[in-house]
Every structure is written in structure tokens, then in C-alpha cells.
Amino acid sequence: MPKKRVAIFGGTFDPPHIGHFILAEQIINRFELDKIIFMPAGRPPHKKDKEISPDYIRFEMLKLAVDKNEKFSLSDWELKNDGYSYTAKTLAQFVPKLEAGKVFFIIGADSLAEIFKWKEPDYLLSEGKFIVFNRPGYDLKEILSQQRYQPYLKNILTYQGLNIEVSSSFIRREYEKGNSIRYLTLDKIEKYIEKNNLYR
């Protein structure tokens, strides 16, 4: 039986939105993945000064989204780990536990452009595998043409397909103003936000 192809989709997911789920589904199609694991970050080092909703709230919102999709799953591994959520730690400690032939990390072109500022970038790029999706204002070909990326090109796949530009920060701002966020996220996530009086 062939070993599974799995991808880890990390982020703060505060809140999760349709862009996350559409992108994940399209990446499953494009790269013939068996599963995408949504992994909310516990303490993202790049958001030290930003207020983030409690772990259990972000986890519960994602749970509402993944329950009905057999190819989506959810992990609280980073939430349960002490200290900042570093992808290098996830690669070293979580990925080996997965019974999979290939494990990818899904990141945006903006993250790829900054990856050499991440913790242990050479380890990440040499030992990890990445699916990188396009983001406005970033040219994937231009980024990958830089000399420092050349040794790692075999570990970097690119996805330049459908990408819905919705952001969690936009949803939070709209909701705070009292505006409708219908269609920007799933109905059940919108109801959860209302019920728990988030972002106001």
C-alpha cells in the first residue's frame, strides 16, 4: 500500500475563513494529497506584540470546519507545546510521528520570501518539503531565482492556482464595526463568533 502524502497547514486562524478552506481543497486536488492537517500556532514568534484569541477558541473554530471533510484533520500539537511555535520544531518532533511517505508544509509566497529569517532555515529547507501558494505582491519565480534558494529547489513546490484573498484581520475589523461577515467564513464559524462575542 503506497504511503500517504500529507500536508501541514499552519497559521493563527483567528478566525479561519473561506480562503483557507478553498486553498486547502485545491492543493489536495493539485498535489494528490491524502490529507491536510490544520495546525493552529500556539505562540507565533512573528506576532509577539499582537493579541490573539485563546488557543481553545481558534481550535474550536477550526474543528467546526474540518469535521465534515474526510481529507481535513486537525492537530493541537503546536498549541500544547511550550514556547514559541517554530516550524523547525514541528518538522523535527511532529513530522516523524506521522505515518506518511511525504509531508509538506503549506506556506504563502510572503513566508517563503522571509524564510531565511525563520529559526533554522537551512535545516527547514533541506529536510522539509514545502508547497508555496501565490500571494499578491510576490513573484514566486523571482523569489526562487535568488541564489540562496538554489540548493533547496527540489523541496519547494509552487501552487499558482485559485487563491481567495480574504484575511482574518479583515474579518475581525469588519465584525468589530458591526458589519456582516457572511460568506467570508463558514456559517457555523460565524455563529460561533456571534455566540462567543469575539472580536468586539
PDB file of C-alpha atoms in Angstrom:
ATOM      1  CA  MET A   1       0.000   0.000   0.000  1.00  0.00           C
ATOM      2  CA  PRO A   2       1.512   3.354  -1.027  1.00  0.00           C
ATOM      3  CA  LYS A   3       2.468   5.683   1.791  1.00  0.00           C
ATOM      4  CA  LYS A   4       0.307   8.716   2.277  1.00  0.00           C
ATOM      5  CA  ARG A   5       1.014  12.227   1.069  1.00  0.00           C
ATOM      6  CA  VAL A   6       0.171  14.691   3.819  1.00  0.00           C
ATOM      7  CA  ALA A   7       0.461  18.459   4.207  1.00  0.00           C
ATOM      8  CA  ILE A   8       0.504  20.602   7.335  1.00  0.00           C
ATOM      9  CA  PHE A   9      -1.297  23.931   7.102  1.00  0.00           C
ATOM     10  CA  GLY A  10      -0.258  26.184   9.973  1.00  0.00           C
ATOM     11  CA  GLY A  11      -1.379  29.640  10.996  1.00  0.00           C
ATOM     12  CA  THR A  12      -3.140  31.559  13.728  1.00  0.00           C
ATOM     13  CA  PHE A  13      -6.595  31.000  12.133  1.00  0.00           C
ATOM     14  CA  ASP A  14      -8.124  33.898  14.051  1.00  0.00           C
ATOM     15  CA  PRO A  15     -10.686  33.308  12.613  1.00  0.00           C
ATOM     16  CA  PRO A  16     -10.391  30.632   9.916  1.00  0.00           C
ATOM     17  CA  HIS A  17     -12.043  31.770   6.673  1.00  0.00           C
ATOM     18  CA  ILE A  18     -13.162  30.507   3.282  1.00  0.00           C
ATOM     19  CA  GLY A  19      -9.777  31.366   1.749  1.00  0.00           C
ATOM     20  CA  HIS A  20      -8.107  28.795   3.997  1.00  0.00           C
ATOM     21  CA  PHE A  21     -10.555  26.035   3.108  1.00  0.00           C
ATOM     22  CA  ILE A  22     -10.764  26.715  -0.638  1.00  0.00           C
ATOM     23  CA  LEU A  23      -6.965  26.851  -0.864  1.00  0.00           C
ATOM     24  CA  ALA A  24      -6.592  23.607   1.112  1.00  0.00           C
ATOM     25  CA  GLU A  25      -9.102  21.772  -1.070  1.00  0.00           C
ATOM     26  CA  GLN A  26      -7.451  22.986  -4.283  1.00  0.00           C
ATOM     27  CA  ILE A  27      -3.996  21.975  -3.031  1.00  0.00           C
ATOM     28  CA  ILE A  28      -5.332  18.484  -2.251  1.00  0.00           C
ATOM     29  CA  ASN A  29      -6.520  18.262  -5.869  1.00  0.00           C
ATOM     30  CA  ARG A  30      -3.361  19.681  -7.415  1.00  0.00           C
ATOM     31  CA  PHE A  31      -0.828  17.635  -5.455  1.00  0.00           C
ATOM     32  CA  GLU A  32      -2.920  14.475  -4.943  1.00  0.00           C
ATOM     33  CA  LEU A  33      -2.711  14.678  -1.167  1.00  0.00           C
ATOM     34  CA  ASP A  34      -4.396  12.186   1.122  1.00  0.00           C
ATOM     35  CA  LYS A  35      -4.805  14.633   3.965  1.00  0.00           C
ATOM     36  CA  ILE A  36      -4.238  18.209   5.122  1.00  0.00           C
ATOM     37  CA  ILE A  37      -3.621  18.721   8.819  1.00  0.00           C
ATOM     38  CA  PHE A  38      -4.676  22.144  10.063  1.00  0.00           C
ATOM     39  CA  MET A  39      -2.311  23.112  12.867  1.00  0.00           C
ATOM     40  CA  PRO A  40      -3.105  26.348  14.731  1.00  0.00           C
ATOM     41  CA  ALA A  41       0.012  28.015  16.098  1.00  0.00           C
ATOM     42  CA  GLY A  42       0.359  28.398  19.847  1.00  0.00           C
ATOM     43  CA  ARG A  43       2.657  31.414  20.149  1.00  0.00           C
ATOM     44  CA  PRO A  44       3.740  32.604  16.688  1.00  0.00           C
ATOM     45  CA  PRO A  45       7.135  34.344  17.070  1.00  0.00           C
ATOM     46  CA  HIS A  46       6.287  36.885  14.333  1.00  0.00           C
ATOM     47  CA  LYS A  47       3.153  38.002  16.203  1.00  0.00           C
ATOM     48  CA  LYS A  48       4.676  38.585  19.647  1.00  0.00           C
ATOM     49  CA  ASP A  49       3.074  42.007  20.028  1.00  0.00           C
ATOM     50  CA  LYS A  50      -0.345  41.123  18.605  1.00  0.00           C
ATOM     51  CA  GLU A  51      -3.314  39.995  20.617  1.00  0.00           C
ATOM     52  CA  ILE A  52      -4.519  36.574  19.513  1.00  0.00           C
ATOM     53  CA  SER A  53      -7.687  34.783  20.576  1.00  0.00           C
ATOM     54  CA  PRO A  54      -7.214  31.990  23.151  1.00  0.00           C
ATOM     55  CA  ASP A  55      -5.994  28.656  21.843  1.00  0.00           C
ATOM     56  CA  TYR A  56      -9.204  26.746  22.570  1.00  0.00           C
ATOM     57  CA  ILE A  57     -11.310  29.284  20.617  1.00  0.00           C
ATOM     58  CA  ARG A  58      -9.174  29.069  17.475  1.00  0.00           C
ATOM     59  CA  PHE A  59      -9.084  25.273  17.796  1.00  0.00           C
ATOM     60  CA  GLU A  60     -12.870  25.039  18.194  1.00  0.00           C
ATOM     61  CA  MET A  61     -13.480  27.234  15.134  1.00  0.00           C
ATOM     62  CA  LEU A  62     -11.231  25.009  13.012  1.00  0.00           C
ATOM     63  CA  LYS A  63     -12.907  21.913  14.409  1.00  0.00           C
ATOM     64  CA  LEU A  64     -16.227  23.157  13.031  1.00  0.00           C
ATOM     65  CA  ALA A  65     -14.668  23.333   9.572  1.00  0.00           C
ATOM     66  CA  VAL A  66     -12.761  20.057   9.371  1.00  0.00           C
ATOM     67  CA  ASP A  67     -15.412  17.733  10.835  1.00  0.00           C
ATOM     68  CA  LYS A  68     -17.275  17.231   7.547  1.00  0.00           C
ATOM     69  CA  ASN A  69     -14.250  16.792   5.281  1.00  0.00           C
ATOM     70  CA  GLU A  70     -12.582  13.373   5.410  1.00  0.00           C
ATOM     71  CA  LYS A  71      -9.381  14.808   3.914  1.00  0.00           C
ATOM     72  CA  PHE A  72      -9.089  17.558   6.533  1.00  0.00           C
ATOM     73  CA  SER A  73      -7.847  16.877  10.037  1.00  0.00           C
ATOM     74  CA  LEU A  74      -6.817  18.995  12.990  1.00  0.00           C
ATOM     75  CA  SER A  75      -3.859  18.898  15.362  1.00  0.00           C
ATOM     76  CA  ASP A  76      -3.325  20.749  18.635  1.00  0.00           C
ATOM     77  CA  TRP A  77       0.358  19.734  18.729  1.00  0.00           C
ATOM     78  CA  GLU A  78       1.726  23.289  18.489  1.00  0.00           C
ATOM     79  CA  LEU A  79      -0.902  24.590  20.928  1.00  0.00           C
ATOM     80  CA  LYS A  80       0.245  22.065  23.544  1.00  0.00           C
ATOM     81  CA  ASN A  81       3.944  22.813  23.105  1.00  0.00           C
ATOM     82  CA  ASP A  82       5.635  25.273  25.414  1.00  0.00           C
ATOM     83  CA  GLY A  83       7.372  28.301  23.975  1.00  0.00           C
ATOM     84  CA  TYR A  84       7.031  29.796  20.527  1.00  0.00           C
ATOM     85  CA  SER A  85       5.660  27.775  17.602  1.00  0.00           C
ATOM     86  CA  TYR A  86       8.607  27.212  15.292  1.00  0.00           C
ATOM     87  CA  THR A  87       8.194  25.249  12.075  1.00  0.00           C
ATOM     88  CA  ALA A  88      11.662  23.766  12.677  1.00  0.00           C
ATOM     89  CA  LYS A  89      10.401  22.220  15.931  1.00  0.00           C
ATOM     90  CA  THR A  90       7.309  20.838  14.191  1.00  0.00           C
ATOM     91  CA  LEU A  91       9.497  19.331  11.457  1.00  0.00           C
ATOM     92  CA  ALA A  92      11.872  17.730  13.962  1.00  0.00           C
ATOM     93  CA  GLN A  93       9.357  16.456  16.506  1.00  0.00           C
ATOM     94  CA  PHE A  94       5.892  16.134  14.928  1.00  0.00           C
ATOM     95  CA  VAL A  95       6.562  15.084  11.326  1.00  0.00           C
ATOM     96  CA  PRO A  96       8.468  11.867  12.230  1.00  0.00           C
ATOM     97  CA  LYS A  97       5.378  10.656  14.138  1.00  0.00           C
ATOM     98  CA  LEU A  98       3.251  10.761  11.002  1.00  0.00           C
ATOM     99  CA  GLU A  99       2.959   7.540   9.034  1.00  0.00           C
ATOM    100  CA  ALA A 100       3.390   9.219   5.688  1.00  0.00           C
ATOM    101  CA  GLY A 101       5.621   8.891   2.672  1.00  0.00           C
ATOM    102  CA  LYS A 102       5.803  12.651   2.111  1.00  0.00           C
ATOM    103  CA  VAL A 103       4.892  15.515   4.399  1.00  0.00           C
ATOM    104  CA  PHE A 104       4.664  19.066   3.092  1.00  0.00           C
ATOM    105  CA  PHE A 105       4.256  22.409   4.824  1.00  0.00           C
ATOM    106  CA  ILE A 106       1.819  24.789   3.133  1.00  0.00           C
ATOM    107  CA  ILE A 107       3.073  28.392   3.232  1.00  0.00           C
ATOM    108  CA  GLY A 108       2.463  31.602   1.298  1.00  0.00           C
ATOM    109  CA  ALA A 109       4.915  33.310  -1.036  1.00  0.00           C
ATOM    110  CA  ASP A 110       5.268  36.032   1.609  1.00  0.00           C
ATOM    111  CA  SER A 111       6.533  33.426   4.099  1.00  0.00           C
ATOM    112  CA  LEU A 112       8.907  31.945   1.534  1.00  0.00           C
ATOM    113  CA  ALA A 113      10.372  35.410   0.957  1.00  0.00           C
ATOM    114  CA  GLU A 114      11.037  35.692   4.716  1.00  0.00           C
ATOM    115  CA  ILE A 115      12.031  32.096   5.436  1.00  0.00           C
ATOM    116  CA  PHE A 116      15.724  32.863   5.926  1.00  0.00           C
ATOM    117  CA  LYS A 117      14.688  34.941   8.951  1.00  0.00           C
ATOM    118  CA  TRP A 118      12.940  31.902  10.471  1.00  0.00           C
ATOM    119  CA  LYS A 119      14.545  29.634  13.048  1.00  0.00           C
ATOM    120  CA  GLU A 120      16.975  27.151  11.441  1.00  0.00           C
ATOM    121  CA  PRO A 121      16.130  27.988   7.803  1.00  0.00           C
ATOM    122  CA  ASP A 122      18.802  25.729   6.282  1.00  0.00           C
ATOM    123  CA  TYR A 123      17.529  22.744   8.269  1.00  0.00           C
ATOM    124  CA  LEU A 124      13.940  23.591   7.277  1.00  0.00           C
ATOM    125  CA  LEU A 125      14.666  23.905   3.571  1.00  0.00           C
ATOM    126  CA  SER A 126      16.977  20.891   3.333  1.00  0.00           C
ATOM    127  CA  GLU A 127      14.944  18.469   5.477  1.00  0.00           C
ATOM    128  CA  GLY A 128      11.410  19.815   4.941  1.00  0.00           C
ATOM    129  CA  LYS A 129       9.186  19.934   1.867  1.00  0.00           C
ATOM    130  CA  PHE A 130       7.036  22.939   1.035  1.00  0.00           C
ATOM    131  CA  ILE A 131       4.005  23.772  -1.084  1.00  0.00           C
ATOM    132  CA  VAL A 132       4.069  27.527  -1.621  1.00  0.00           C
ATOM    133  CA  PHE A 133       0.981  29.392  -2.789  1.00  0.00           C
ATOM    134  CA  ASN A 134       0.939  32.727  -4.588  1.00  0.00           C
ATOM    135  CA  ARG A 135       0.246  35.960  -2.737  1.00  0.00           C
ATOM    136  CA  PRO A 136      -0.432  39.431  -4.216  1.00  0.00           C
ATOM    137  CA  GLY A 137       2.722  41.492  -4.491  1.00  0.00           C
ATOM    138  CA  TYR A 138       5.034  38.465  -4.528  1.00  0.00           C
ATOM    139  CA  ASP A 139       6.552  36.825  -7.595  1.00  0.00           C
ATOM    140  CA  LEU A 140       7.353  33.184  -6.857  1.00  0.00           C
ATOM    141  CA  LYS A 141       9.646  32.821  -9.875  1.00  0.00           C
ATOM    142  CA  GLU A 142      11.587  35.896  -8.849  1.00  0.00           C
ATOM    143  CA  ILE A 143      11.938  34.681  -5.248  1.00  0.00           C
ATOM    144  CA  LEU A 144      13.102  31.221  -6.287  1.00  0.00           C
ATOM    145  CA  SER A 145      15.586  32.624  -8.813  1.00  0.00           C
ATOM    146  CA  GLN A 146      17.646  34.067  -5.947  1.00  0.00           C
ATOM    147  CA  GLN A 147      20.902  32.244  -5.342  1.00  0.00           C
ATOM    148  CA  ARG A 148      20.203  31.332  -1.722  1.00  0.00           C
ATOM    149  CA  TYR A 149      17.188  29.212  -2.724  1.00  0.00           C
ATOM    150  CA  GLN A 150      19.035  27.198  -5.375  1.00  0.00           C
ATOM    151  CA  PRO A 151      20.241  24.329  -3.134  1.00  0.00           C
ATOM    152  CA  TYR A 152      16.661  23.690  -1.964  1.00  0.00           C
ATOM    153  CA  LEU A 153      14.576  23.882  -5.156  1.00  0.00           C
ATOM    154  CA  LYS A 154      13.792  20.149  -5.146  1.00  0.00           C
ATOM    155  CA  ASN A 155      11.982  20.614  -1.821  1.00  0.00           C
ATOM    156  CA  ILE A 156       9.838  23.572  -2.921  1.00  0.00           C
ATOM    157  CA  LEU A 157       6.679  23.039  -4.973  1.00  0.00           C
ATOM    158  CA  THR A 158       4.623  26.001  -6.099  1.00  0.00           C
ATOM    159  CA  TYR A 159       0.881  26.459  -6.431  1.00  0.00           C
ATOM    160  CA  GLN A 160      -0.260  29.378  -8.560  1.00  0.00           C
ATOM    161  CA  GLY A 161      -3.903  28.464  -8.896  1.00  0.00           C
ATOM    162  CA  LEU A 162      -7.038  29.801  -7.283  1.00  0.00           C
ATOM    163  CA  ASN A 163      -6.329  31.847  -4.174  1.00  0.00           C
ATOM    164  CA  ILE A 164      -9.138  33.744  -2.433  1.00  0.00           C
ATOM    165  CA  GLU A 165      -7.760  36.916  -0.895  1.00  0.00           C
ATOM    166  CA  VAL A 166      -9.657  37.063   2.367  1.00  0.00           C
ATOM    167  CA  SER A 167      -7.765  37.806   5.575  1.00  0.00           C
ATOM    168  CA  SER A 168      -8.575  37.058   9.194  1.00  0.00           C
ATOM    169  CA  SER A 169      -7.680  40.646  10.118  1.00  0.00           C
ATOM    170  CA  PHE A 170     -10.223  41.974   7.597  1.00  0.00           C
ATOM    171  CA  ILE A 171     -12.935  39.762   9.116  1.00  0.00           C
ATOM    172  CA  ARG A 172     -12.060  40.929  12.634  1.00  0.00           C
ATOM    173  CA  ARG A 173     -12.179  44.611  11.599  1.00  0.00           C
ATOM    174  CA  GLU A 174     -15.493  44.223   9.781  1.00  0.00           C
ATOM    175  CA  TYR A 175     -17.073  42.368  12.666  1.00  0.00           C
ATOM    176  CA  GLU A 176     -15.828  44.943  15.159  1.00  0.00           C
ATOM    177  CA  LYS A 177     -17.541  47.650  13.095  1.00  0.00           C
ATOM    178  CA  GLY A 178     -20.798  45.684  13.229  1.00  0.00           C
ATOM    179  CA  ASN A 179     -20.644  44.781   9.532  1.00  0.00           C
ATOM    180  CA  SER A 180     -21.766  41.466   8.082  1.00  0.00           C
ATOM    181  CA  ILE A 181     -19.106  38.772   7.650  1.00  0.00           C
ATOM    182  CA  ARG A 182     -21.473  36.429   5.847  1.00  0.00           C
ATOM    183  CA  TYR A 183     -19.762  34.343   3.142  1.00  0.00           C
ATOM    184  CA  LEU A 184     -16.290  35.353   4.411  1.00  0.00           C
ATOM    185  CA  THR A 185     -16.219  32.287   6.620  1.00  0.00           C
ATOM    186  CA  LEU A 186     -18.415  29.245   7.167  1.00  0.00           C
ATOM    187  CA  ASP A 187     -21.891  29.866   8.617  1.00  0.00           C
ATOM    188  CA  LYS A 188     -21.130  27.755  11.674  1.00  0.00           C
ATOM    189  CA  ILE A 189     -17.934  29.713  12.363  1.00  0.00           C
ATOM    190  CA  GLU A 190     -19.848  32.974  12.013  1.00  0.00           C
ATOM    191  CA  LYS A 191     -22.419  31.659  14.526  1.00  0.00           C
ATOM    192  CA  TYR A 192     -19.609  30.643  16.894  1.00  0.00           C
ATOM    193  CA  ILE A 193     -18.125  34.157  16.679  1.00  0.00           C
ATOM    194  CA  GLU A 194     -21.537  35.669  17.457  1.00  0.00           C
ATOM    195  CA  LYS A 195     -22.292  33.248  20.286  1.00  0.00           C
ATOM    196  CA  ASN A 196     -18.935  33.874  21.979  1.00  0.00           C
ATOM    197  CA  ASN A 197     -18.932  37.624  21.267  1.00  0.00           C
ATOM    198  CA  LEU A 198     -15.499  37.539  19.665  1.00  0.00           C
ATOM    199  CA  TYR A 199     -13.666  40.489  18.107  1.00  0.00           C
ATOM    200  CA  ARG A 200     -15.845  43.167  19.737  1.00  0.00           C
TER     201      ARG A 200
END
